Tab-separated table of C-alpha atoms in Angstrom:
chain	number	residue	atom	x	y	z
Y	559	MET	CA	-0.419	-28.033	-15.848
Y	560	PRO	CA	2.656	-25.629	-15.300
Y	561	GLU	CA	2.780	-27.303	-11.594
Y	562	ARG	CA	3.277	-30.697	-14.298
Y	563	ARG	CA	5.650	-29.156	-16.035
Y	564	ARG	CA	8.013	-28.421	-13.111
Y	565	GLY	CA	7.646	-31.787	-11.822
Y	566	GLY	CA	5.010	-33.841	-11.738
Y	567	ARG	CA	2.808	-34.572	-9.156
Y	568	SER	CA	3.213	-33.588	-5.260
Y	569	VAL	CA	2.532	-35.857	-1.949
Y	570	SER	CA	0.478	-34.327	1.227
Y	571	PHE	CA	0.685	-36.884	4.582
Y	572	ALA	CA	-1.844	-35.569	6.947
Y	573	GLY	CA	-1.341	-35.275	10.927
Y	574	CYS	CA	-2.526	-38.560	12.721
Y	575	GLY	CA	-0.081	-39.105	15.659
Y	576	PHE	CA	0.719	-42.611	16.340
Y	577	LEU	CA	-1.235	-43.179	13.278
Y	578	GLY	CA	2.151	-42.078	10.917
Y	579	VAL	CA	2.587	-45.917	10.692
Y	580	TYR	CA	-0.157	-45.585	8.455
Y	581	HIS	CA	2.052	-43.178	6.592
Y	582	ILE	CA	4.765	-45.275	6.811
Y	583	GLY	CA	2.928	-48.763	5.494
Y	584	ALA	CA	1.964	-45.763	2.133
Y	585	ALA	CA	5.316	-44.655	1.982
Y	586	ALA	CA	7.040	-48.066	1.716
Y	587	CYS	CA	4.646	-48.707	-0.979
Y	588	LEU	CA	5.179	-45.716	-2.972
Y	589	GLN	CA	8.768	-46.403	-2.544
Y	590	GLU	CA	9.233	-49.319	-3.831
Y	591	ARG	CA	6.310	-50.225	-6.425
Y	592	ALA	CA	6.667	-46.704	-7.723
Y	593	PRO	CA	9.536	-45.033	-6.881
Y	594	ARG	CA	9.507	-42.739	-9.420
Y	595	LEU	CA	6.680	-41.004	-7.747
Y	596	ILE	CA	8.696	-39.957	-5.342
Y	597	ARG	CA	11.801	-39.072	-6.669
Y	598	ASP	CA	9.770	-36.999	-9.743
Y	599	ALA	CA	7.874	-35.470	-6.603
Y	600	ARG	CA	7.417	-31.321	-7.150
Y	601	ARG	CA	6.724	-31.314	-3.395
Y	602	ILE	CA	6.117	-33.564	-0.330
Y	603	TYR	CA	3.734	-31.767	2.563
Y	604	GLY	CA	3.691	-32.988	5.933
Y	605	ALA	CA	2.191	-31.962	9.505
Y	606	SER	CA	2.586	-33.520	12.837
Y	607	ALA	CA	3.377	-37.423	11.942
Y	608	GLY	CA	3.036	-36.650	8.367
Y	609	ALA	CA	5.805	-34.511	8.439
Y	610	LEU	CA	7.754	-36.891	10.247
Y	611	THR	CA	7.389	-39.544	7.516
Y	612	GLY	CA	7.989	-36.846	4.759
Y	613	ALA	CA	11.340	-36.427	6.537
Y	614	VAL	CA	12.168	-40.212	6.823
Y	615	LEU	CA	11.038	-40.642	2.916
Y	616	VAL	CA	12.974	-37.567	1.228
Y	617	GLY	CA	15.843	-37.393	4.136
Y	618	GLY	CA	17.290	-40.339	3.308
Y	619	GLY	CA	16.358	-41.584	6.341
Y	620	SER	CA	15.130	-45.449	7.078
Y	621	LEU	CA	11.560	-46.405	6.956
Y	622	ALA	CA	11.849	-50.032	8.984
Y	623	GLU	CA	13.694	-48.460	11.323
Y	624	ALA	CA	10.983	-45.110	11.766
Y	625	CYS	CA	8.138	-47.975	12.160
Y	626	ALA	CA	9.859	-49.165	14.829
Y	627	ASP	CA	10.361	-45.749	16.716
Y	628	VAL	CA	6.582	-45.328	16.317
Y	629	LEU	CA	5.750	-48.754	18.064
Y	630	GLY	CA	8.703	-48.354	20.759
Y	631	LEU	CA	6.855	-45.050	21.340
Y	632	ALA	CA	3.417	-46.612	21.467
Y	633	LYS	CA	4.680	-49.612	24.226
Y	634	GLU	CA	6.036	-46.948	26.472
Y	635	ALA	CA	3.195	-45.193	26.684
Y	636	ARG	CA	1.319	-48.077	26.950
Y	637	LYS	CA	3.393	-49.388	29.805
Y	638	ARG	CA	2.571	-46.950	32.213
Y	639	ASN	CA	-0.752	-46.157	34.267
Y	640	LEU	CA	-1.495	-42.717	33.097
Y	641	GLY	CA	-0.262	-43.652	29.458
Y	642	PRO	CA	0.880	-40.783	27.270
Y	643	LEU	CA	-0.235	-38.364	30.308
Y	644	HIS	CA	2.055	-39.900	32.861
Y	645	PRO	CA	4.683	-37.063	33.849
Y	646	SER	CA	7.832	-39.875	33.277
Y	647	PHE	CA	6.621	-40.268	29.487
Y	648	ASN	CA	8.162	-37.115	27.673
Y	649	VAL	CA	7.371	-37.391	24.027
Y	650	MET	CA	8.981	-34.806	23.057
Y	651	LYS	CA	12.544	-35.858	23.981
Y	652	ILE	CA	12.033	-38.975	22.614
Y	653	MET	CA	10.947	-38.185	19.245
Y	654	ARG	CA	14.409	-35.776	19.515
Y	655	ASP	CA	16.751	-38.329	20.059
Y	656	GLY	CA	14.572	-40.840	17.333
Y	657	LEU	CA	14.735	-37.793	14.817
Y	658	TYR	CA	19.329	-37.468	15.271
Y	659	LYS	CA	19.631	-41.141	15.110
Y	660	ASN	CA	17.651	-42.082	12.433
Y	661	LEU	CA	18.059	-38.782	9.950
Y	662	PRO	CA	21.733	-38.851	8.368
Y	663	GLU	CA	24.080	-35.580	8.946
Y	664	ASN	CA	23.494	-34.019	5.350
Y	665	THR	CA	19.069	-34.334	5.198
Y	666	HIS	CA	19.141	-30.528	5.261
Y	667	GLN	CA	20.428	-30.839	1.849
Y	668	LEU	CA	17.938	-33.463	0.779
Y	669	LEU	CA	14.975	-31.690	2.283
Y	670	SER	CA	15.193	-28.351	1.408
Y	671	GLY	CA	12.893	-27.693	-1.352
Y	672	LYS	CA	11.589	-30.840	-1.135
Y	673	LEU	CA	9.914	-31.531	2.198
Y	674	CYS	CA	6.747	-28.946	3.290
Y	675	ILE	CA	6.480	-28.733	7.044
Y	676	SER	CA	3.010	-27.226	7.985
Y	677	LEU	CA	3.288	-24.611	11.168
Y	678	THR	CA	0.940	-23.203	13.634
Y	679	ARG	CA	2.409	-20.065	14.935
Y	680	VAL	CA	1.673	-19.121	18.257
Y	681	SER	CA	1.362	-15.826	17.789
Y	682	ASP	CA	-1.737	-15.338	15.273
Y	683	GLY	CA	-2.574	-18.868	14.700
Y	684	LYS	CA	-1.531	-18.634	11.218
Y	685	ASN	CA	-0.425	-21.546	9.427
Y	686	VAL	CA	3.076	-21.257	8.032
Y	687	LEU	CA	5.175	-23.431	5.526
Y	688	VAL	CA	8.839	-24.595	5.970
Y	689	SER	CA	11.278	-25.988	2.876
Y	690	ASN	CA	14.092	-24.125	3.595
Y	691	PHE	CA	16.983	-25.913	6.682
Y	692	ASN	CA	20.161	-24.818	7.074
Y	693	SER	CA	21.186	-27.407	9.246
Y	694	LYS	CA	20.009	-30.916	10.993
Y	695	GLU	CA	19.330	-29.083	13.776
Y	696	GLU	CA	16.646	-27.029	12.500
Y	697	VAL	CA	15.030	-29.888	10.024
Y	698	VAL	CA	14.197	-31.567	13.611
Y	699	GLN	CA	13.345	-28.654	15.521
Y	700	ALA	CA	10.497	-27.859	12.639
Y	701	LEU	CA	9.719	-31.140	13.004
Y	702	LEU	CA	9.527	-30.793	16.681
Y	703	CYS	CA	7.326	-27.773	16.340
Y	704	SER	CA	5.120	-28.994	13.598
Y	705	SER	CA	4.328	-32.055	16.313
Y	706	PHE	CA	3.912	-30.040	19.663
Y	707	VAL	CA	0.499	-31.005	20.980
Y	708	PRO	CA	-0.315	-27.565	23.435
Y	709	ILE	CA	-0.966	-29.584	27.178
Y	710	TYR	CA	-0.706	-32.724	25.895
Y	711	CYS	CA	3.550	-32.520	24.656
Y	712	GLY	CA	4.184	-29.551	27.010
Y	713	LEU	CA	3.197	-26.448	28.544
Y	714	ILE	CA	5.921	-24.092	26.560
Y	715	PRO	CA	5.830	-24.548	22.989
Y	716	PRO	CA	9.192	-25.214	20.881
Y	717	SER	CA	10.763	-22.264	18.564
Y	718	PHE	CA	12.021	-22.638	15.011
Y	719	ARG	CA	14.622	-19.744	14.081
Y	720	GLY	CA	13.386	-17.766	16.805
Y	721	VAL	CA	9.799	-17.682	17.054
Y	722	ARG	CA	7.327	-20.264	18.744
Y	723	TYR	CA	5.167	-22.514	16.694
Y	724	VAL	CA	3.146	-25.414	18.156
Y	725	ASP	CA	1.425	-28.600	15.605
Y	726	GLY	CA	0.716	-27.346	12.197
Y	727	GLY	CA	-2.703	-29.477	11.990
Y	728	ILE	CA	-4.134	-27.074	14.526
Y	729	SER	CA	-4.082	-24.550	11.690
Y	730	ASP	CA	-3.560	-26.748	8.382
Y	731	ASN	CA	-3.999	-30.828	8.841
Y	732	LEU	CA	-3.317	-31.718	5.181
Y	733	PRO	CA	-1.491	-28.537	3.032
Y	734	GLN	CA	-2.386	-28.542	-0.365
Y	735	TYR	CA	-5.204	-30.995	-0.134
Y	736	ASP	CA	-7.171	-28.578	-2.936
Y	737	THR	CA	-4.638	-29.165	-5.040
Y	738	LYS	CA	-5.367	-31.529	-7.916
Y	739	ASN	CA	-2.198	-32.492	-8.583
Y	740	THR	CA	-1.628	-33.686	-5.102
Y	741	ILE	CA	-1.776	-37.483	-3.828
Y	742	THR	CA	-3.095	-36.832	0.112
Y	743	ILE	CA	-2.606	-39.641	2.239
Y	744	SER	CA	-4.813	-40.031	5.225
Y	745	PRO	CA	-5.552	-42.462	7.959
Y	746	PHE	CA	-9.138	-41.068	7.908
Y	747	SER	CA	-11.646	-42.677	5.790
Y	748	GLY	CA	-12.297	-39.781	3.671
Y	749	GLU	CA	-11.830	-38.365	0.109
Y	750	CYS	CA	-8.297	-38.487	0.267
Y	751	ASP	CA	-6.648	-40.371	-2.679
Y	752	ILE	CA	-4.988	-42.783	-0.203
Y	753	CYS	CA	-6.938	-43.760	2.753
Y	754	PRO	CA	-9.383	-46.724	4.535
Y	755	LYS	CA	-12.295	-47.309	2.524
Y	756	GLY	CA	-15.504	-46.329	4.806
Y	757	ASN	CA	-19.266	-47.008	4.050
Y	758	SER	CA	-19.999	-45.818	0.510
Y	759	ALA	CA	-23.964	-45.168	2.109
Y	760	ASN	CA	-22.189	-42.455	4.417
Y	761	PHE	CA	-22.731	-39.212	2.952
Y	762	HIS	CA	-21.628	-37.535	6.861
Y	763	GLU	CA	-18.307	-35.800	6.947
Y	764	MET	CA	-16.495	-32.736	8.761
Y	765	ASN	CA	-13.589	-30.861	7.347
Y	766	LEU	CA	-11.413	-31.064	10.431
Y	767	THR	CA	-8.663	-28.457	9.439
Y	768	ASN	CA	-8.311	-28.842	5.975
Y	769	THR	CA	-8.845	-33.275	6.568
Y	770	SER	CA	-11.845	-34.667	5.240
Y	771	ILE	CA	-12.818	-37.023	7.374
Y	772	GLN	CA	-16.655	-39.414	7.729
Y	773	LEU	CA	-18.382	-39.505	10.715
Y	774	THR	CA	-17.944	-42.728	11.024
Y	775	LEU	CA	-17.649	-45.151	14.578
Y	776	GLY	CA	-13.980	-46.287	13.008
Y	777	ASN	CA	-12.800	-42.820	12.633
Y	778	MET	CA	-14.109	-41.768	15.844
Y	779	TYR	CA	-11.833	-44.970	17.546
Y	780	ARG	CA	-8.853	-43.635	15.169
Y	781	LEU	CA	-9.301	-40.091	16.690
Y	782	THR	CA	-8.530	-41.352	19.805
Y	783	GLN	CA	-5.913	-43.888	19.051
Y	784	ALA	CA	-4.044	-40.864	17.510
Y	785	LEU	CA	-2.955	-40.053	21.020
Y	786	PHE	CA	-3.905	-42.700	22.814
Y	787	PRO	CA	-1.790	-46.097	21.335
Y	788	PRO	CA	-3.302	-49.070	20.969
Y	789	GLU	CA	-1.078	-52.461	21.387
Y	790	PRO	CA	2.005	-53.090	18.583
Y	791	GLN	CA	-0.161	-55.568	16.651
Y	792	VAL	CA	-3.520	-53.187	16.012
Y	793	LEU	CA	-0.874	-50.575	15.094
Y	794	GLY	CA	1.301	-53.468	12.994
Y	795	GLU	CA	-2.142	-53.504	11.466
Y	796	ILE	CA	-2.500	-50.049	10.573
Y	797	CYS	CA	1.052	-50.023	8.856
Y	798	GLU	CA	-0.408	-53.211	6.661
Y	799	GLN	CA	-3.532	-51.333	5.689
Y	800	GLY	CA	-1.366	-48.306	4.873
Y	801	TYR	CA	0.600	-50.712	2.368
Y	802	SER	CA	-2.462	-51.949	0.979
Y	803	ASP	CA	-4.379	-48.933	0.097
Y	804	ALA	CA	-0.990	-46.873	-1.614
Y	805	LEU	CA	-1.065	-50.131	-3.629
Y	806	ARG	CA	-4.654	-50.241	-4.369
Y	807	PHE	CA	-3.784	-46.538	-5.999
Y	808	LEU	CA	-1.084	-47.079	-7.591
Y	809	ARG	CA	-3.139	-50.009	-9.184
Y	810	GLU	CA	-6.223	-47.808	-10.220
Y	811	ASN	CA	-4.269	-45.119	-11.842
Y	812	GLY	CA	-1.931	-47.168	-13.700
Y	813	LEU	CA	0.543	-46.019	-11.360
Y	814	LEU	CA	2.180	-49.467	-10.755
Y	815	HIS	CA	5.743	-50.640	-11.146
Y	816	ASP	CA	6.433	-53.612	-9.823
Y	817	SER	CA	9.422	-54.388	-8.056
Y	818	ILE	CA	10.963	-56.183	-5.413
Y	819	SER	CA	13.643	-54.961	-2.998
Y	820	VAL	CA	14.999	-57.856	-1.604
Y	821	ILE	CA	18.064	-59.805	-4.302
Y	822	LEU	CA	17.658	-63.380	-3.294
Y	823	PRO	CA	20.139	-66.209	-4.976
Y	824	LEU	CA	17.619	-68.263	-7.777
Y	825	LYS	CA	18.603	-70.869	-9.689
Y	826	LYS	CA	18.240	-70.010	-13.504
Y	827	LYS	CA	17.435	-72.567	-16.883
Y	828	ASP	CA	20.465	-73.560	-18.786
Y	829	HIS	CA	18.741	-72.334	-22.142
Y	830	ALA	CA	18.442	-68.933	-20.435
Y	831	GLN	CA	22.062	-68.699	-20.300
Y	832	THR	CA	23.155	-69.904	-23.258
Y	833	PRO	CA	24.368	-66.862	-25.640
Y	834	GLY	CA	22.502	-66.387	-28.925
Y	835	TYR	CA	19.124	-67.599	-27.748
Y	836	THR	CA	17.049	-65.109	-29.127
Y	837	ASN	CA	13.211	-67.104	-29.018
Y	838	LYS	CA	11.502	-63.791	-27.517
Y	839	ALA	CA	8.225	-65.973	-26.800
Y	840	GLU	CA	10.218	-68.523	-24.483
Y	841	VAL	CA	12.584	-65.263	-23.004
Y	842	ALA	CA	8.893	-63.580	-21.831
Y	843	GLU	CA	7.767	-66.793	-20.592
Y	844	ASN	CA	10.944	-67.524	-18.544
Y	845	GLN	CA	10.911	-63.944	-17.170
Y	846	GLY	CA	6.979	-64.885	-15.648
Y	847	LYS	CA	7.999	-68.303	-14.525
Y	848	GLU	CA	11.120	-66.551	-13.087
Y	849	LYS	CA	9.249	-63.524	-11.395
Y	850	MET	CA	6.731	-66.404	-9.715
Y	851	LEU	CA	9.520	-68.216	-8.689
Y	852	LYS	CA	11.238	-65.274	-7.135
Y	853	GLU	CA	7.817	-64.028	-5.299
Y	854	GLU	CA	7.435	-68.293	-4.319
Y	855	THR	CA	10.703	-68.056	-2.498
Y	856	LEU	CA	10.098	-64.727	-0.843
Y	857	MET	CA	6.891	-65.692	0.623
Y	858	ASP	CA	8.471	-68.857	1.632
Y	859	GLN	CA	11.612	-67.154	3.492
Y	860	LEU	CA	9.131	-65.101	5.654
Y	861	LYS	CA	6.210	-67.550	6.832
Y	862	LEU	CA	9.532	-69.653	8.459
Y	863	ALA	CA	9.483	-66.567	11.009
Y	864	SER	CA	7.346	-66.359	13.706
Y	865	TRP	CA	4.776	-63.450	13.256
Y	866	PRO	CA	2.495	-62.253	15.920
Y	867	LEU	CA	-0.103	-60.447	13.397
Y	868	ASP	CA	-2.190	-61.730	10.956
Y	869	LYS	CA	-1.239	-63.776	8.501
Y	870	THR	CA	-2.577	-62.133	5.560
Y	871	ILE	CA	0.445	-59.310	6.176
Y	872	PHE	CA	2.890	-61.576	4.774
Y	873	ASP	CA	1.238	-61.007	1.301
Y	874	ASN	CA	2.125	-57.174	0.664
Y	875	LEU	CA	4.744	-55.899	3.395
Y	876	PRO	CA	8.797	-55.986	2.491
Y	877	PRO	CA	10.582	-57.444	4.360
Y	878	ARG	CA	12.849	-54.916	5.797
Y	879	LEU	CA	9.043	-53.427	7.175
Y	880	ARG	CA	8.429	-56.851	8.469
Y	881	THR	CA	11.235	-57.573	10.366
Y	882	ALA	CA	10.670	-54.092	11.840
Y	883	LEU	CA	7.244	-54.674	13.141
Y	884	GLN	CA	7.731	-58.186	14.158
Y	885	GLU	CA	10.479	-57.398	16.635
Y	886	ALA	CA	8.833	-54.378	17.724
Y	887	CYS	CA	5.627	-56.502	18.433
Y	888	GLU	CA	7.279	-59.253	20.489
Y	889	GLU	CA	6.855	-58.729	23.931
Y	890	LYS	CA	9.709	-59.388	26.554
Y	891	CYS	CA	9.825	-62.583	28.726
Y	892	GLY	CA	10.610	-61.985	31.597
Y	893	PHE	CA	9.447	-62.512	35.219
Y	894	TYR	CA	8.129	-59.209	35.828
Y	895	ALA	CA	6.933	-59.162	32.462
Y	896	GLN	CA	5.031	-61.424	32.841
Y	897	LEU	CA	4.055	-61.092	36.670
Y	898	SER	CA	3.042	-57.533	35.650
Y	899	LYS	CA	0.124	-58.668	33.462
Y	900	PHE	CA	-1.837	-60.301	35.845
Y	901	LEU	CA	-4.862	-58.869	36.778
Y	902	PRO	CA	-4.042	-58.972	40.811
Y	903	MET	CA	-0.872	-56.970	40.202
Y	904	ARG	CA	-2.450	-54.344	37.539
Y	905	LEU	CA	-5.265	-53.563	40.297
Y	906	MET	CA	-2.536	-53.226	43.109
Y	907	SER	CA	-0.515	-50.770	40.523
Y	908	TYR	CA	-3.445	-48.357	40.211
Y	909	MET	CA	-4.460	-48.895	44.145
Y	910	MET	CA	-1.069	-47.382	44.806
Y	911	LEU	CA	-1.412	-44.627	42.106
Y	912	PRO	CA	-2.329	-41.872	44.709
Y	913	TYR	CA	0.878	-42.587	46.794
Y	914	THR	CA	3.382	-43.252	43.894
Y	915	LEU	CA	1.996	-41.058	41.517
Y	916	PRO	CA	3.422	-37.906	43.409
Y	917	VAL	CA	7.052	-38.876	43.918
Y	918	GLU	CA	7.193	-40.161	40.546
Y	919	SER	CA	5.821	-36.493	39.761
Y	920	ALA	CA	8.062	-34.920	41.723
Y	921	TYR	CA	11.285	-37.190	40.477
Y	922	PHE	CA	10.631	-36.372	37.120
Y	923	VAL	CA	9.525	-32.929	37.515
Y	924	ALA	CA	13.274	-32.170	38.660
Y	925	LEU	CA	14.886	-34.204	35.831
Y	926	ARG	CA	12.734	-31.901	33.528
Y	927	LEU	CA	13.830	-28.434	35.216
Y	928	VAL	CA	17.435	-29.739	34.891
Y	929	ASP	CA	16.984	-30.052	31.008
Y	930	TRP	CA	15.355	-27.043	30.980
Y	931	PHE	CA	18.140	-24.818	32.633
Y	932	PRO	CA	19.951	-23.755	28.942
Y	933	ASP	CA	16.299	-22.906	28.116
Y	934	ILE	CA	15.335	-20.944	30.949
Y	935	PRO	CA	15.776	-17.357	29.701
Y	936	SER	CA	14.214	-17.702	26.375
Y	937	ASP	CA	11.221	-19.216	27.553
Y	938	VAL	CA	10.882	-16.906	31.058
Y	939	GLN	CA	10.958	-13.802	28.716
Y	940	TRP	CA	8.501	-15.537	25.554
Y	941	MET	CA	6.153	-16.006	28.628
Y	942	GLN	CA	6.333	-12.634	30.303
Y	943	GLY	CA	5.620	-11.141	27.102
Y	944	GLN	CA	2.478	-13.621	26.521
Y	945	LEU	CA	1.640	-12.358	30.050
Y	946	ARG	CA	1.957	-9.081	28.944
Y	947	GLN	CA	-0.737	-9.782	26.035
Y	948	ILE	CA	-3.584	-11.475	27.624
Y	949	VAL	CA	-3.447	-8.527	30.551
Y	950	GLY	CA	-3.404	-6.061	27.862
Y	951	PHE	CA	-5.997	-7.474	25.629
Y	952	VAL	CA	-8.136	-7.885	28.860
Y	953	TYR	CA	-7.842	-4.631	29.842
Y	954	SER	CA	-8.915	-3.446	26.558
Y	955	LYS	CA	-11.870	-5.321	26.742
Y	956	ALA	CA	-13.148	-4.275	30.073
Y	957	ARG	CA	-12.423	-0.831	29.239
Y	958	LYS	CA	-14.604	-0.938	25.948
Y	959	ARG	CA	-17.300	-2.751	27.559
Y	960	LEU	CA	-17.415	0.203	30.667
Y	961	LEU	CA	-17.321	2.945	27.950
Y	962	ASN	CA	-20.321	1.279	26.091
Y	963	VAL	CA	-22.442	0.872	28.983
Y	964	GLN	CA	-21.744	4.376	30.093
Y	965	SER	CA	-22.571	5.856	26.828
Y	966	ASN	CA	-25.577	3.672	26.542
Y	967	GLU	CA	-26.650	5.463	30.184
Y	968	SER	CA	-25.882	8.848	29.085
Y	969	HIS	CA	-27.957	8.410	25.283
Y	970	MET	CA	-30.831	6.291	26.950
Y	971	LEU	CA	-31.266	9.720	29.388
Y	972	ILE	CA	-30.745	12.617	27.379
Y	973	ARG	CA	-33.972	10.486	25.286
Y	974	ARG	CA	-36.152	10.096	27.572
Y	975	CYS	CA	-36.003	14.411	28.630
Y	976	GLN	CA	-35.678	15.943	25.139
Y	977	THR	CA	-39.465	16.276	25.308
Y	978	ALA	CA	-40.558	18.584	28.327
Y	979	PRO	CA	-43.804	17.636	30.100
Y	980	LEU	CA	-47.418	19.550	29.125
Y	981	ASN	CA	-48.006	22.544	31.245
Y	982	MET	CA	-51.088	21.692	32.027
Y	983	GLY	CA	-52.508	24.899	34.181
Y	984	LEU	CA	-53.933	22.266	37.033
Y	985	PRO	CA	-52.258	22.684	39.883
Y	986	SER	CA	-52.074	19.388	42.037
Y	987	LEU	CA	-51.500	18.834	45.552
Y	988	CYS	CA	-49.271	15.737	44.736
Y	989	HIS	CA	-47.104	17.071	41.924
Y	990	HIS	CA	-43.414	16.612	43.138
Y	991	SER	CA	-41.799	20.013	41.388
Y	992	LYS	CA	-38.444	18.168	41.460
Y	993	MET	CA	-39.872	14.787	39.882
Y	994	PRO	CA	-38.660	14.818	36.180
Y	995	HIS	CA	-41.358	13.417	33.922
Y	996	SER	CA	-41.747	12.888	30.461
Y	997	SER	CA	-44.766	13.244	27.933
Y	998	ALA	CA	-44.761	9.800	27.670
Y	999	HIS	CA	-45.388	8.810	30.967
Y	1000	LEU	CA	-47.398	11.868	31.579
Y	1001	LYS	CA	-51.023	9.378	31.844
Y	1002	GLU	CA	-48.867	7.125	34.157
Y	1003	TRP	CA	-48.210	10.260	35.847
Y	1004	PHE	CA	-50.852	11.902	36.798
Y	1005	PHE	CA	-53.907	9.962	36.554
Y	1006	ASP	CA	-52.881	6.378	37.667
Y	1007	LEU	CA	-52.101	7.939	41.400
Y	1008	PRO	CA	-55.113	7.130	43.760
Y	1009	SER	CA	-54.032	9.947	46.119
Y	1010	CYS	CA	-54.547	12.385	43.238
Y	1011	GLU	CA	-57.166	11.282	41.470
Y	1012	GLU	CA	-60.229	12.786	43.334
Y	1013	SER	CA	-58.759	15.940	43.896
Y	1014	ALA	CA	-57.831	16.475	40.199
Y	1015	ARG	CA	-61.504	15.582	39.647
Y	1016	LYS	CA	-62.651	18.361	41.363
Y	1017	GLU	CA	-59.882	20.923	39.701
Y	1018	VAL	CA	-61.323	20.104	36.700
Y	1019	GLU	CA	-64.722	20.773	37.529
Y	1020	VAL	CA	-63.852	24.405	38.712
Y	1021	LYS	CA	-61.879	25.178	36.177
Y	1022	THR	CA	-64.901	24.299	33.671
Y	1023	ASN	CA	-67.315	25.791	35.792
Y	1024	GLU	CA	-65.159	29.569	35.718
Y	1025	SER	CA	-64.906	29.061	32.209
Y	1026	PHE	CA	-68.281	29.036	31.610
Y	1027	ALA	CA	-69.074	31.199	33.753
Y	1028	SER	CA	-66.898	34.001	32.129
Y	1029	ILE	CA	-68.698	33.457	28.532
Y	1030	PRO	CA	-70.592	36.761	27.370
Y	1031	PRO	CA	-74.675	35.715	27.820
Y	1032	PHE	CA	-75.297	36.601	24.209
Y	1033	PHE	CA	-72.761	32.924	23.574
Y	1034	MET	CA	-75.266	31.267	26.169
Y	1035	ILE	CA	-77.520	28.359	24.928
Y	1036	SER	CA	-80.872	28.144	25.995
Y	1037	GLU	CA	-82.284	25.655	27.826
Y	1038	GLU	CA	-83.868	22.590	25.789
Y	1039	SER	CA	-80.191	22.642	23.769
Y	1040	GLY	CA	-77.633	20.811	25.133
Y	1041	VAL	CA	-73.705	21.666	24.963
Y	1042	GLU	CA	-70.860	19.322	24.128
Y	1043	VAL	CA	-67.573	20.419	25.436
Y	1044	ASP	CA	-64.415	19.032	24.047
Y	1045	PHE	CA	-62.120	19.323	26.975
Y	1046	ASN	CA	-58.516	18.003	26.708
Y	1047	SER	CA	-57.071	17.342	30.033
Y	1048	SER	CA	-53.805	15.336	28.523
Y	1049	SER	CA	-52.581	13.470	25.615
Y	1050	GLU	CA	-55.568	11.279	25.130
Y	1051	GLN	CA	-59.387	12.805	24.167
Y	1052	SER	CA	-61.804	13.088	26.987
Y	1053	PHE	CA	-65.060	13.797	26.383
Y	1054	GLN	CA	-67.658	15.692	28.653
Y	1055	THR	CA	-71.347	16.822	28.351
Y	1056	THR	CA	-72.303	19.583	30.140
Y	1057	LEU	CA	-76.806	20.014	30.812
Y	1058	GLU	CA	-77.698	23.484	31.428
Y	1059	ASP	CA	-80.938	23.936	33.053
């Protein structure tokens, strides 16, 4: 309740890589059909691609241009043999250039206190939410840190205000997921407010860094699409699905405010413009007809252009977003572009990959080194600190392990020798005085030696005879009776019966 008084609902976008076009479609629907929801939102949360969409939505950027940039990035990744793993594909540089181009200069003023970017701190792996920015450079740097996937985007993570951060989705992929006043948006079917509807009979799901994901084949396929983008036409359909899911959510919760963002010149009836006309029923009927005519005219205008995707997309997408998708999905018609699609040419390019890849790798590594020169001192210093921490951690673990092993061995030796062997008074030729034995192993030491068994038996008989010889005559028993002697030769009791004549 306190949060509603302070500013109403919040919106949280999940991290999803190239599936960020789903967020762009959902954000376009919220911006067009429920502008008050975005304007009065308490906070906009985002991680990775969700943070990028939130920055464009609140920071004065164009969602249509952002959608075109995502599709262009996907096309750049797909035209290489190794996809986004090719050394010539520098995703961080492309994202930085797109953010500087799309965001206005005063974006830090628009985003401060409104947008919360999820980051993962490298030093301890904890999640950090950043919401205050002093310049556009800080906004771009925070967005790059939130989108940096280790190894996939590079080896050295970027820094924000002198601290190294990586993808916010590693620690918290959907900030404020547990808050009731937060509208959660995710391209994976699960328990989010705006998400694709999965199979209702499937109760198996997993919580991936605070994001509910059902265990379905569709979600498994979407997880691969997040890092390895599909064709632009498929991304366009995902964008349309985001718009449709957001529209369904607004209708189900009574938050829909129908509006058409494009102003078209429409002819109105004369009696509607006549001064003094006060028939309310007729005015309402004319407004309904006018709205229907406006929508029909808009649909006719959209259908005039060629559209590479499914025709059902015409029903929902706003015209500017549709135009951006249409231009991004258009393929080049050049001779080389058409020739490279043939199967023999593609097979030849893959066969030449072992020869061309080393040359391309060396060339693009040299280009990255040139771009890396300004950041070399700070990055080298950070790598030295990380190396010291790793070596210190390994040394402390190894030292603790060795000390534990030595203490366990000494404890075992003391425990074995704490009980001295019993004094049997039976001299044995097989006894070694230098060999330590305990009472627990006396039986094995004495009776299990084959060479000493016979000598031990003879010594026992001699001792027994000597003990009987030393007994006084008045203790001797008659010939008819037997004598039962209890002789304790070891830790176990052995009984012998001797009959005297």
